Amino acid sequence: MMCDERRLNVDEMGFENLMEEQRTRAREAGKFRLTLDDWTEFKEGESEFVGYSKFQAEAEVLRYSSPGEGEWQIILDQTPFYAESGGQVGDLGMLRQNGRSWRVTDVQKQGGSIVHYCKGPDAPESGYLEAMIDPSKRLQVTNNHSATHLMLAAMREILGTHVTQAGSIVHPEYLRFDFTHPEKPTQEEMEQIESRVNDKIRENIETEIYQTEYQKAIDSGIVAMFGEKYGDVVRVIKMGDFSEELCGGCHVPTTGQIGHFRLVSEEGIASGIRRFVGVTGIQAESISQQENRVAQNLRQQLNVPVEKISETVEKLLDEKRTLEKELQEMRKQNAGANAGTLLEDAQTLGDVRVLAKKVDVQSMDEFRSLADSLRKQFSNGVAWLATEIDGKSSLICIVSDEMLERGLKAGELVNAVASLADGKGGGKPHMAQAGIRAPQLLPEALNMAPDLLKQKLGL
């Protein structure tokens, strides 16, 4: 509609092609594992995921491979380990067989097989082993995954139905969600999204999981996952009348298990693509406690109620800015007096006065004001002033009107001295400035300034 109003054409086919390229990049990003063809095979077959309903299972070893250094890739006939998919990271846990164990660090799909990436001293043997996921990590991932669904539903309700998923990560410690939106969400909108999710958590909605035909699901308006390829029959996650999505991931039986949700950050990552990061459960509680400690400390230090902290801090910042401005003006006014003091250190070369000195100032404005005041009081002379502010060294050269008439230029003179300390700069004929990259050489460079002026004047 906006494009029609502005008489713009939209290349919908080109947009869809680019989106598909982005989906491919998102799926492939971070996958740098070596695919090994040299497998030791005990038995043919594919893997079955049984981890929706149980956290451990007895499984038969089908084949394994190893890149060396105690790393193993093991494929089982069935497994409770969820393989990374749909943004949800793979499960962690252990495999145990005949007194030996392997620590599972990642799980990936490879065709019809589920590959367990493990660390352990020995190769597995033919036969059965015990596969056990880390239940606490799975619980955290499950909470974050269901919270992601609730968050998307809240975003579409508050930001608009144009919001679609553009990538996600569901991790035990956090959830990260990329989405389409033309502008930065306001603080009020983000608070509304967070509150809406927490409302649904408190309602303790029962999660309904069912299967249906893909086309039937899409035609009914069920939300599909970003970048996923679906078969004819799909799995649907439904949380009351609030959220309904196609998803093969792990989810809570009721929303109350999530506990609490916090939206902790927002940023733009590409044109028209924003990113939310959120946390649930213990992580959300920890952030709330930390914020409360900060608020209570500020309340005590400022001696105001919590609800007045923001207003009080803003007033203090305004006062600070006002005082800094007044201080800066005072320093500028004092520049004249300081310039008079500097004049006492000037040398005389024939009828020309010359000054090369390091000064202490608090800002570049003060530095330039001092140089300007010095020039107004400095007749028939040239001066170089050096300083260091916030770890950076600078040099200013001023040339009086009489010296300008004799052909001297501040830009040439400031570079003549600055070059001795690996510096370079420029400016106007009467005043020029240079940055110094080798401040340890600056004292000697200032000492040589009078001799350089002598050569320039032919004295």
PDB file of N, CA and C in Angstrom, residues 20 33 77 108 111 151-152 172 239 254 260 314 397:
ATOM      1  N   GLU A  20      15.270 -16.351   0.279  1.00  0.00           N
ATOM      2  CA  GLU A  20      15.670 -17.756   0.280  1.00  0.00           C
ATOM      3  C   GLU A  20      17.185 -17.873   0.432  1.00  0.00           C
ATOM      4  N   ARG A  33      31.868 -28.113  10.487  1.00  0.00           N
ATOM      5  CA  ARG A  33      32.341 -29.444  10.835  1.00  0.00           C
ATOM      6  C   ARG A  33      32.719 -30.228   9.581  1.00  0.00           C
ATOM      7  N   ASP A  77      20.519 -46.082  16.830  1.00  0.00           N
ATOM      8  CA  ASP A  77      19.247 -46.398  16.172  1.00  0.00           C
ATOM      9  C   ASP A  77      18.105 -45.547  16.714  1.00  0.00           C
ATOM     10  N   GLN A 108      23.788 -33.146  15.598  1.00  0.00           N
ATOM     11  CA  GLN A 108      23.389 -32.617  14.302  1.00  0.00           C
ATOM     12  C   GLN A 108      22.721 -33.702  13.468  1.00  0.00           C
ATOM     13  N   GLY A 111      21.356 -36.340   6.980  1.00  0.00           N
ATOM     14  CA  GLY A 111      20.425 -37.193   6.259  1.00  0.00           C
ATOM     15  C   GLY A 111      19.404 -37.770   7.228  1.00  0.00           C
ATOM     16  N   MET A 151       6.340 -14.953  22.377  1.00  0.00           N
ATOM     17  CA  MET A 151       6.848 -13.626  22.036  1.00  0.00           C
ATOM     18  C   MET A 151       6.465 -13.246  20.611  1.00  0.00           C
ATOM     19  N   LEU A 152       6.588 -14.178  19.664  1.00  0.00           N
ATOM     20  CA  LEU A 152       6.216 -13.872  18.281  1.00  0.00           C
ATOM     21  C   LEU A 152       4.731 -13.523  18.190  1.00  0.00           C
ATOM     22  N   PRO A 172      20.015 -22.743  26.014  1.00  0.00           N
ATOM     23  CA  PRO A 172      19.638 -22.881  27.430  1.00  0.00           C
ATOM     24  C   PRO A 172      19.681 -21.561  28.201  1.00  0.00           C
ATOM     25  N   MET A 239      -0.844 -23.012  21.666  1.00  0.00           N
ATOM     26  CA  MET A 239      -0.980 -22.557  23.044  1.00  0.00           C
ATOM     27  C   MET A 239      -2.250 -21.722  23.148  1.00  0.00           C
ATOM     28  N   THR A 254       2.708 -26.903  29.883  1.00  0.00           N
ATOM     29  CA  THR A 254       1.859 -25.746  30.166  1.00  0.00           C
ATOM     30  C   THR A 254       2.749 -24.519  30.266  1.00  0.00           C
ATOM     31  N   HIS A 260       8.921 -16.954  34.133  1.00  0.00           N
ATOM     32  CA  HIS A 260       8.945 -15.506  33.921  1.00  0.00           C
ATOM     33  C   HIS A 260       9.743 -15.226  32.662  1.00  0.00           C
ATOM     34  N   GLU A 314      18.075  12.497  36.208  1.00  0.00           N
ATOM     35  CA  GLU A 314      18.033  13.426  35.084  1.00  0.00           C
ATOM     36  C   GLU A 314      18.340  14.860  35.544  1.00  0.00           C
ATOM     37  N   CYS A 397      50.339  25.681  16.122  1.00  0.00           N
ATOM     38  CA  CYS A 397      51.282  26.758  15.797  1.00  0.00           C
ATOM     39  C   CYS A 397      50.488  28.015  15.482  1.00  0.00           C
TER      40      CYS A 397
END
